[in-house]
Short mmCIF file of C-alpha atoms in Angstrom, two decimals:
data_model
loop_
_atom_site.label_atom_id
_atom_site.label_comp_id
_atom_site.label_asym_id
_atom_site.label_seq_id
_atom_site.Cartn_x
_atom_site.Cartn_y
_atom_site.Cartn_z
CA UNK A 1 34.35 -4.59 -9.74
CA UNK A 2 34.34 -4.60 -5.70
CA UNK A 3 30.76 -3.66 -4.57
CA UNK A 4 30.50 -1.95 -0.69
CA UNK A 5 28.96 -3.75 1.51
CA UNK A 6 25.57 -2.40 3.11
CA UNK A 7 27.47 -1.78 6.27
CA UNK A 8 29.98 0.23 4.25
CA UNK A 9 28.04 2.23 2.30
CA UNK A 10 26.02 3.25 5.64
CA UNK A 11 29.83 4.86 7.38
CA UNK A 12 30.75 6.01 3.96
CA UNK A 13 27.72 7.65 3.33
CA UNK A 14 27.23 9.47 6.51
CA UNK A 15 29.31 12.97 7.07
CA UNK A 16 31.70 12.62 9.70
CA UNK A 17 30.38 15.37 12.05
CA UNK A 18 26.46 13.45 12.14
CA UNK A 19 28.37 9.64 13.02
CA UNK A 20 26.69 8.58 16.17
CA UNK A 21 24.17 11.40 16.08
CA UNK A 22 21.26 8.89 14.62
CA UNK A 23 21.37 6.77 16.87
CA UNK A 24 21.43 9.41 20.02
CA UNK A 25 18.26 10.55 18.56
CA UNK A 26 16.32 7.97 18.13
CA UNK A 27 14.81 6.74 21.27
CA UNK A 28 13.39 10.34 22.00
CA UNK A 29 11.98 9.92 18.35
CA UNK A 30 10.59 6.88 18.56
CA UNK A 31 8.92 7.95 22.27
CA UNK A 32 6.79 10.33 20.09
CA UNK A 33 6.01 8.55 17.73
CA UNK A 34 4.67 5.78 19.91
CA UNK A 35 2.98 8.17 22.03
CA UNK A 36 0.77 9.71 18.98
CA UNK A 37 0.07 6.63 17.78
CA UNK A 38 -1.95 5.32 20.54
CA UNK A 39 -4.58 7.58 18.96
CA UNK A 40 -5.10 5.80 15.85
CA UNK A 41 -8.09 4.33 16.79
CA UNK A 42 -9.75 7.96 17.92
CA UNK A 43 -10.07 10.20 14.69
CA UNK A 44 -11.74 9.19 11.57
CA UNK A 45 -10.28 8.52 8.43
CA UNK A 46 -9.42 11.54 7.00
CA UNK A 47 -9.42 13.85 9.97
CA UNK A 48 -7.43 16.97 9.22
CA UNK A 49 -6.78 17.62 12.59
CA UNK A 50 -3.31 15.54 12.84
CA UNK A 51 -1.62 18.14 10.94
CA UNK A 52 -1.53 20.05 13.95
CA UNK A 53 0.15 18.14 15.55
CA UNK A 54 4.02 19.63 16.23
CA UNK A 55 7.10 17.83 16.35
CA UNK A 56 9.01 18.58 19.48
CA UNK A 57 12.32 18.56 17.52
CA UNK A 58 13.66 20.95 14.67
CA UNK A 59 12.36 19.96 11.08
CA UNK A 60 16.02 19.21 10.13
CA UNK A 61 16.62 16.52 12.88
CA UNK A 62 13.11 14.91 12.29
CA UNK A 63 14.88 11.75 10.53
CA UNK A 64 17.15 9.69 11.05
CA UNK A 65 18.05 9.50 7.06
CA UNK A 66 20.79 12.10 6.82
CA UNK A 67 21.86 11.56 3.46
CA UNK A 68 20.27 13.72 0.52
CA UNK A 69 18.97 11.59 -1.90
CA UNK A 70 19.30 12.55 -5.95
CA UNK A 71 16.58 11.55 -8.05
CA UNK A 72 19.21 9.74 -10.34
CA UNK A 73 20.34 7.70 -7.27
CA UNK A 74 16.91 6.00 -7.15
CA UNK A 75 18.82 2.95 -9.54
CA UNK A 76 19.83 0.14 -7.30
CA UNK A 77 23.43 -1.03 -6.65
CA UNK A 78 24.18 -4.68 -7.03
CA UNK A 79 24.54 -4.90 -3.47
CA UNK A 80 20.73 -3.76 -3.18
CA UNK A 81 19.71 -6.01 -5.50
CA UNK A 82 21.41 -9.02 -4.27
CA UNK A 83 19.66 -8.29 -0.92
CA UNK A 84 16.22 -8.31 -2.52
CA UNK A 85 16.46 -11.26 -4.53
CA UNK A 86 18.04 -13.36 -1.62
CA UNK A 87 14.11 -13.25 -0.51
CA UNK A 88 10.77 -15.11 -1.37
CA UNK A 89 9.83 -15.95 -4.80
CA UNK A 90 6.91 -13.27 -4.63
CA UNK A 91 9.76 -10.36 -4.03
CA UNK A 92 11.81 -11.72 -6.97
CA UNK A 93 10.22 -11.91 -9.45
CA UNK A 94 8.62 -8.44 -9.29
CA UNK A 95 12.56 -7.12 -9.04
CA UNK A 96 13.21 -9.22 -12.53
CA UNK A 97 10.23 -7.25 -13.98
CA UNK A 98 9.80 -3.93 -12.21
CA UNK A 99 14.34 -3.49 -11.70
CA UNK A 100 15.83 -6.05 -13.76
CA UNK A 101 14.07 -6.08 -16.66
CA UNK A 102 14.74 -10.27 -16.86
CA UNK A 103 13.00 -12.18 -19.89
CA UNK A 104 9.22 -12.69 -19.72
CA UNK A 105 9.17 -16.68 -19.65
CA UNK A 106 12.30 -16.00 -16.65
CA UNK A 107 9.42 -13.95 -14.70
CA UNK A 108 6.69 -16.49 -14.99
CA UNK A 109 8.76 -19.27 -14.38
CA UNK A 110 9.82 -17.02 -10.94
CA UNK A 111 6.28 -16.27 -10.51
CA UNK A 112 5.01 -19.72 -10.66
CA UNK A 113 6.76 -20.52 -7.51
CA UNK A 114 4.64 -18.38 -5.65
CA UNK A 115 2.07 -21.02 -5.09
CA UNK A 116 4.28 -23.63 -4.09
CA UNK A 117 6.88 -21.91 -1.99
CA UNK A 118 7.30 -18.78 0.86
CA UNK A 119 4.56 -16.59 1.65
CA UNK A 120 2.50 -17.13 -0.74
CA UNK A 121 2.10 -21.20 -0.20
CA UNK A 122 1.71 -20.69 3.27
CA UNK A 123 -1.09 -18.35 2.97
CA UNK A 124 -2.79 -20.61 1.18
CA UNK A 125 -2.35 -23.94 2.92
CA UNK A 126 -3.76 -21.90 5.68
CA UNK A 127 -7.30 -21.27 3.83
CA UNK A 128 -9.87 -23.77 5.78
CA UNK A 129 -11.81 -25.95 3.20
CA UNK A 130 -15.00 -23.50 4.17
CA UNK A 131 -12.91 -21.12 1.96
CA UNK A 132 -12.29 -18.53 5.28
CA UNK A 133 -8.88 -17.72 7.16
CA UNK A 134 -10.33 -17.49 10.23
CA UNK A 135 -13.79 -18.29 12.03
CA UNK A 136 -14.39 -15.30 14.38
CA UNK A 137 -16.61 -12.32 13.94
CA UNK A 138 -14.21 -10.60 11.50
CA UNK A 139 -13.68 -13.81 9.27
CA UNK A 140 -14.73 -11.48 6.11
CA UNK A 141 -12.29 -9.16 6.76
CA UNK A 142 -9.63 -12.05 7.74
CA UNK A 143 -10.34 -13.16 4.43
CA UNK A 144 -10.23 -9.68 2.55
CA UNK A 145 -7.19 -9.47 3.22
CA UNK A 146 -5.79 -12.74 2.89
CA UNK A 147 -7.02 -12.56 -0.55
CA UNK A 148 -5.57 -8.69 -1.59
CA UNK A 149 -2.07 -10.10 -0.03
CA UNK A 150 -2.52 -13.26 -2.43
CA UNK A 151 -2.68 -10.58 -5.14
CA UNK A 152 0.21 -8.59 -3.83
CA UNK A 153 2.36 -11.31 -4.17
CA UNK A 154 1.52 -11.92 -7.59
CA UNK A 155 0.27 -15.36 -7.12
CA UNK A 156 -0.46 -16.83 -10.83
CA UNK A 157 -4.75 -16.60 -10.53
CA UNK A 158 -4.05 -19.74 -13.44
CA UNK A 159 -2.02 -21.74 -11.45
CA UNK A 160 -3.78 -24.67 -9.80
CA UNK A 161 -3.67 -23.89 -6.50
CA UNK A 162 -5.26 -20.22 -7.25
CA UNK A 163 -8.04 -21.92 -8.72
CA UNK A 164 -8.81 -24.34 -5.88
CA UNK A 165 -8.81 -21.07 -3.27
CA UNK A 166 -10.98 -19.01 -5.47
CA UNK A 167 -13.61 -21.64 -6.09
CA UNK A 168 -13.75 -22.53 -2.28
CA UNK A 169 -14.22 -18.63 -1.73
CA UNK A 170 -16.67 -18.26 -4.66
CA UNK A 171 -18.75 -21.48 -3.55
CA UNK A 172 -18.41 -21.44 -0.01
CA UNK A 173 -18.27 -17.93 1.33
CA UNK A 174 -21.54 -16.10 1.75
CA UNK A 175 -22.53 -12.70 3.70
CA UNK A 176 -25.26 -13.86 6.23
CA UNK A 177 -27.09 -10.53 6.99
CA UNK A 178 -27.32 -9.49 3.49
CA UNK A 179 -29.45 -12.90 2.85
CA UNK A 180 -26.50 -15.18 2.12
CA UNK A 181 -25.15 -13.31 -0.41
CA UNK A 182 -21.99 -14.91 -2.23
CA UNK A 183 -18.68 -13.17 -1.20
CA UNK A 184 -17.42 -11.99 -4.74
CA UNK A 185 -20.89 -10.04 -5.04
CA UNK A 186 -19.88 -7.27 -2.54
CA UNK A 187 -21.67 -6.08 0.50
CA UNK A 188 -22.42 -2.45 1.30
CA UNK A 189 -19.31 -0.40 1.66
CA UNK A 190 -17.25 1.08 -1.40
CA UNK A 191 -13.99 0.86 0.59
CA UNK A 192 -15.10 -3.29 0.64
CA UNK A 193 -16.55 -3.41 -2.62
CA UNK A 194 -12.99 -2.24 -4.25
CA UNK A 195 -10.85 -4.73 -2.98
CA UNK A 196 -13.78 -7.30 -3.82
CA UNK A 197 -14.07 -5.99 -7.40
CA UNK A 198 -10.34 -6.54 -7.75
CA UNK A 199 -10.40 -9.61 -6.10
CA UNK A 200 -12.87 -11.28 -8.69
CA UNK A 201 -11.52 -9.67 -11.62
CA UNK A 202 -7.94 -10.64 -11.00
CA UNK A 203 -9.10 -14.39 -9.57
CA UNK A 204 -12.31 -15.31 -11.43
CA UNK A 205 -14.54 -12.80 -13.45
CA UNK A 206 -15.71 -8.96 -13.39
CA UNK A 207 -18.47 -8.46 -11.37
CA UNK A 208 -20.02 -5.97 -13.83
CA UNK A 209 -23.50 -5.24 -11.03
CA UNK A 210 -20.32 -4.34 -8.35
CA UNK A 211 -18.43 -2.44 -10.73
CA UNK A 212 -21.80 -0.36 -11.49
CA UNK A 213 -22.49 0.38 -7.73
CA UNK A 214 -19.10 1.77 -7.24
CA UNK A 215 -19.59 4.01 -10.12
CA UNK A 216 -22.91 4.77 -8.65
CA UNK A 217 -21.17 6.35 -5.45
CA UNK A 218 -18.50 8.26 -6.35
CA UNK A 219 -18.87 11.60 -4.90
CA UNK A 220 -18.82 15.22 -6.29
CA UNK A 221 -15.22 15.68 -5.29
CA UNK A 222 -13.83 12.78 -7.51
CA UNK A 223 -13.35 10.35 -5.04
CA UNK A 224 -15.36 7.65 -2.48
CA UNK A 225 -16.03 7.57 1.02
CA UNK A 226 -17.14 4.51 3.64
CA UNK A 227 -19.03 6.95 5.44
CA UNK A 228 -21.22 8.80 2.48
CA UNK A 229 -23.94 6.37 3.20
CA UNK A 230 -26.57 7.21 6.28
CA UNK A 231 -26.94 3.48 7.00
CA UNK A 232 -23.49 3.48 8.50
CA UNK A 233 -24.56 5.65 11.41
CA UNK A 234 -27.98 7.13 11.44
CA UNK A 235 -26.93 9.72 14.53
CA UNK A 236 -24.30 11.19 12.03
CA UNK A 237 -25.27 12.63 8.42
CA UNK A 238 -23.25 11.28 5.78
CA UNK A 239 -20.16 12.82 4.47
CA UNK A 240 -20.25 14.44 1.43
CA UNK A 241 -16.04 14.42 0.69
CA UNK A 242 -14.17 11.92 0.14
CA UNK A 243 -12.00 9.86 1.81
CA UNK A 244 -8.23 8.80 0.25
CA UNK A 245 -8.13 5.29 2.36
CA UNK A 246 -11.70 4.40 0.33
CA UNK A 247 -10.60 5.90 -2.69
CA UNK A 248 -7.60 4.18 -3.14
CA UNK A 249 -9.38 0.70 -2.30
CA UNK A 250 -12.04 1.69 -5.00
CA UNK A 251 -9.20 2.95 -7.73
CA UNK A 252 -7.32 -0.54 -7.58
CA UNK A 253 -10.28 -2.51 -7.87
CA UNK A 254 -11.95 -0.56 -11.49
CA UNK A 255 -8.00 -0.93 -12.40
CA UNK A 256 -8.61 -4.65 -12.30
CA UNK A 257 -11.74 -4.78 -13.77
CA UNK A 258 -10.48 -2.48 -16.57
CA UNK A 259 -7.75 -5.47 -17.00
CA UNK A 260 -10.06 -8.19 -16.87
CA UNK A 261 -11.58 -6.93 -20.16
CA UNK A 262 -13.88 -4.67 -18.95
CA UNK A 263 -12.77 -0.80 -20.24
CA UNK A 264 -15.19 1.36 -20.67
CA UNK A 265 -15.95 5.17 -21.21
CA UNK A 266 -17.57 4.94 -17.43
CA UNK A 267 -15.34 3.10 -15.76
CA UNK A 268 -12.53 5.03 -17.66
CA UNK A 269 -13.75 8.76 -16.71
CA UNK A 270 -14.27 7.36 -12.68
CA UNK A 271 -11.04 6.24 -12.44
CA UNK A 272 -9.65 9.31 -13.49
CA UNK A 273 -11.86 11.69 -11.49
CA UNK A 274 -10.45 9.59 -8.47
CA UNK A 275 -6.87 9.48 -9.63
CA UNK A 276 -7.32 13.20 -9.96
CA UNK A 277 -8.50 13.88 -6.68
CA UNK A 278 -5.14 12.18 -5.00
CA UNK A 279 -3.39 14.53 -7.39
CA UNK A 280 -5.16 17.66 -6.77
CA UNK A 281 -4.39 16.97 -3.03
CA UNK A 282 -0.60 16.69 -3.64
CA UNK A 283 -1.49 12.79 -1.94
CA UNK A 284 -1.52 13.83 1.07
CA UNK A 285 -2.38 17.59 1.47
CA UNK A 286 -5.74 19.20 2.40
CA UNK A 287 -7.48 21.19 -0.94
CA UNK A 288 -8.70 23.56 1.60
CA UNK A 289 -5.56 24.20 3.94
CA UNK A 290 -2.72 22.84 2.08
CA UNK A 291 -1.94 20.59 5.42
CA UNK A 292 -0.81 17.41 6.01
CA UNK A 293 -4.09 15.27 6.11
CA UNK A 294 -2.03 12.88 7.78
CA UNK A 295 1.29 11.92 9.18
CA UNK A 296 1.41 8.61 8.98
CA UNK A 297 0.65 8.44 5.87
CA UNK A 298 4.33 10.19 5.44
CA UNK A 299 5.13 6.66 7.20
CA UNK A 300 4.96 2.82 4.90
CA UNK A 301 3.96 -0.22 5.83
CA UNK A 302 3.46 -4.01 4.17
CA UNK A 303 0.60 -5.10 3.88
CA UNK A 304 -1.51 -2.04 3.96
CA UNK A 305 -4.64 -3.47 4.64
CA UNK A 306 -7.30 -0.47 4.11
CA UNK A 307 -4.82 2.48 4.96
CA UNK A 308 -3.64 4.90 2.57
CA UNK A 309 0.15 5.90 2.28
CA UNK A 310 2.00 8.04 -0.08
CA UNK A 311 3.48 4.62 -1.52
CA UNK A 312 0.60 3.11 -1.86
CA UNK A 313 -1.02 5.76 -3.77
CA UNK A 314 2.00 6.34 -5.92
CA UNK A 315 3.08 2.77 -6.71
CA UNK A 316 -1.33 2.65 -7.87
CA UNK A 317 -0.52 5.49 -10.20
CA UNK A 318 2.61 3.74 -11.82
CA UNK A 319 0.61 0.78 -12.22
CA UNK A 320 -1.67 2.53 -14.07
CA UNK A 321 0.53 3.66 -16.24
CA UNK A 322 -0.03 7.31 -15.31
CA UNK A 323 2.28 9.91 -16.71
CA UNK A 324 3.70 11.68 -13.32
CA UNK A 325 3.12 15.68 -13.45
CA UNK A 326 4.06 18.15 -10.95
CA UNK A 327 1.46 17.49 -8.61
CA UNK A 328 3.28 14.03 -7.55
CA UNK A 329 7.11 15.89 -6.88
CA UNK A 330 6.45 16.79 -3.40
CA UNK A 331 5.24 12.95 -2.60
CA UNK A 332 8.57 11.66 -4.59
CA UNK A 333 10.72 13.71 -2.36
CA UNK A 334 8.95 12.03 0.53
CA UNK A 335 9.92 8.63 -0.81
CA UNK A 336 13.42 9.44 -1.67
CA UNK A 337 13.74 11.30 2.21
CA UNK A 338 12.66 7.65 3.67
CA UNK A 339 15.27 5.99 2.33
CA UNK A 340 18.12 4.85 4.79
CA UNK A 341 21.41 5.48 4.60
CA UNK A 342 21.76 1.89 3.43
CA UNK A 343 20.30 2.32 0.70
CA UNK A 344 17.23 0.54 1.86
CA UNK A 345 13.73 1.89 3.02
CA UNK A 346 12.61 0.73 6.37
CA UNK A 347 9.00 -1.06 7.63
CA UNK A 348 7.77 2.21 9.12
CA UNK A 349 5.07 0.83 10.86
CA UNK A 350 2.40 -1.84 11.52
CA UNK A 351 -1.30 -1.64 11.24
CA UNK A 352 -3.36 -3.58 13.84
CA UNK A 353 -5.62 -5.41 11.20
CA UNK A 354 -3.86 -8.95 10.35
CA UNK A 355 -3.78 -11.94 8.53
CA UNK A 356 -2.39 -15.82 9.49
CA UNK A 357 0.43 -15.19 8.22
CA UNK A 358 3.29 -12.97 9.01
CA UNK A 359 5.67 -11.40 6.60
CA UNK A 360 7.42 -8.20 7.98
CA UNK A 361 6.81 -7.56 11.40
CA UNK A 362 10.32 -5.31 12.67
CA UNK A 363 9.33 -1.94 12.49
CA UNK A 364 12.40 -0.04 11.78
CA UNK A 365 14.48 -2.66 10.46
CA UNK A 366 14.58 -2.88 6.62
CA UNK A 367 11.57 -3.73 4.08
CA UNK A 368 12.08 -5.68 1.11
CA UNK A 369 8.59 -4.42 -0.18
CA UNK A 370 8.73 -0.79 0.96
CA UNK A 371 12.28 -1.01 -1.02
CA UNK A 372 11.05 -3.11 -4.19
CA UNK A 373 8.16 -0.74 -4.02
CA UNK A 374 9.82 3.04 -3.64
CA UNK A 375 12.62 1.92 -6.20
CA UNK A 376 9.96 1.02 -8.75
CA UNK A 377 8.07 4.15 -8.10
CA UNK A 378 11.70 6.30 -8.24
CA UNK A 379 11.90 4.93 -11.57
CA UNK A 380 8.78 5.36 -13.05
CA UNK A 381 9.20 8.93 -11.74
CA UNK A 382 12.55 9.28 -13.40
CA UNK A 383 11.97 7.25 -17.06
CA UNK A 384 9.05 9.84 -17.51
CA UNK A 385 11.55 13.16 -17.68
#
């Protein structure tokens, strides 16, 4: 069988009056984009008022990814899945399980090689013996997220080298103002708290005290919010919705703790309420306008940090084994629209918070995880009709 190469498919698959036409567009694209983003560090959030925001081109030409997408295209070619394999040991062998469907002890033996080799070594040969990623005033954050990539990546939590981080982070790490408490206890905000909760659970143990304040302050509307709590800002009054960037941070951490052993009726119904009010929103819309909360959540990224994203919230929903409805088709046809013509979905952007280690940085150019990650979602879409 003779397989197209990526470069083929992308002349084959584009009609032969739009050739050229992507590329004409996109500096005046890009200009916009960059120009609106500059503001990411002025609105809240959740702010609503983004959707108000109007493109200065027709809807049609507002992409560069001309070619319609079928829902029973979302199975990759063998050129695709040559391309993701020929990567680190932490994309592969989440293709043999998620695309492949390779046998279990072929996974874990790909797994295991996480800790020893790619991104996943080098994160952790980068861990100080204090058990931080970085001294400076956000060291807590620093290590937050050095510790939710860890888990992205699959890293075995029995392996030995897991082990030796954890303990360094459970023995070592310690929130000053909140009288040296230990790290894997939490601190104050939910948004925190969920990663935190996960973090244990997946690493060490349930926190079962964290797991009950989280439960403690989810809001009327289903969901969580940072700023709920008056001890954030004492000038503002606290908000009484919810907010989908804490809410998905809360959701994946009760996922792990359910996991780790620890189901209950409680934790059960929360999860549920918050899973429910992503869905009632579309994943992206306003309940009380039907707008776009959002645009760049339209727009992925790897690693996601604290942000939401329609990927991010759907790839939490397949992992939960969540049967899709209607209320996910509009954020499916989002997915399918960013793929390129390729066959490949691009790094859409970057978000400003980091970690020592770098592991996609082009924006624009192609994503292994924003591909590994739409075409598992595209199927769990798909296997449920």
């Amino acid at each position: 069988m003779v397989v197209a190469q990526p470069s083929q498919l992308l002349q084959l698959s584009r009609p032969r009056s739009q050739k050229g036409r992507d590329e004409d567009s996109q500096p005046f694209i890009m200009s916009w984009v960059r120009h609106h983003d500059r503001y990411a560090d002025r609105y809240l959030a959740d702010a609503e008022y983004l959707s108000t925001l109007q493109r200065p081109w027709p809807v049609e030409h507002t992409t560069c990814y001309k070619r319609p997408m079928r829902l029973h295209d979302y199975a990759p070619r063998p050129a695709h899945v040559k391309w993701l394999l020929d990567s680190d040991p932490a994309i592969r062998w989440q293709v043999m399980r998620d695309l492949t469907g390779e046998a279990p002890n072929t996974i874990a033996a790909e797994r295991s090689r996480v800790a020893t080799e790619g991104w996943g070594a080098q994160l952790l040969a980068r861990q100080s013996p204090a058990g931080h990623w970085g001294d400076g005033p956000k060291w807590d954050l620093i290590a937050l997220y050095s510790l939710v990539v860890l888990m992205d990546l699959g890293l075995d939590p029995a392996s030995k080298q897991a082990r030796k981080m954890i303990h360094r982070v459970d023995k070592r790490l310690v929130f000053k103002p909140l009288n040296n408490r230990p790290y894997l206890h939490g601190e104050t905000e939910p948004c925190i708290n969920g990663r935190i909760l996960g973090i244990g659970s997946y690493f060490k143990e349930p926190n079962d005290a964290l797991a009950k304040q989280l439960l403690g302050e989810q809001l009327e509307d289903g969901g969580w919010n940072c700023e709920a709590w008056p001890f954030l800002s004492p000038k503002r009054p606290p908000s009484r919705r919810s907010s989908f960037h804490t809410t998905i941070c809360v959701l994946e951490g009760l996922l792990e703790y359910e996991r780790a052993g620890r189901k209950s009726a409680a934790v059960t119904k929360a999860r549920k309420r918050g899973e429910n009010y992503l869905l009632e929103r579309r994943m992206f819309r306003s309940l009380r306008t039907g707008k776009v909360i959002d645009k760049r959540w339209l727009r992925f990224s790897f690693p996601t940090f604290w942000h939401y994203d329609v990927l991010r919230g759907l790839d939490y929903l397949r992992n939960a084994g969540i049967k899709p409805d209607s209320r996910v088709g509009e954020a499916i046809k989002i997915v399918m629209e960013r793929r390129h013509q390729n066959g490949r979905w691009p790094l859409n952007l970057l978000h400003p918070e980091h970690i020592p280690l770098e592991i996609e940085t082009e924006v624009g150019s192609a994503s292994r995880w924003n591909t590994l990650r739409a075409l598992r979602v595209l199927r769990w879409y798909d296997n449920s009709k």
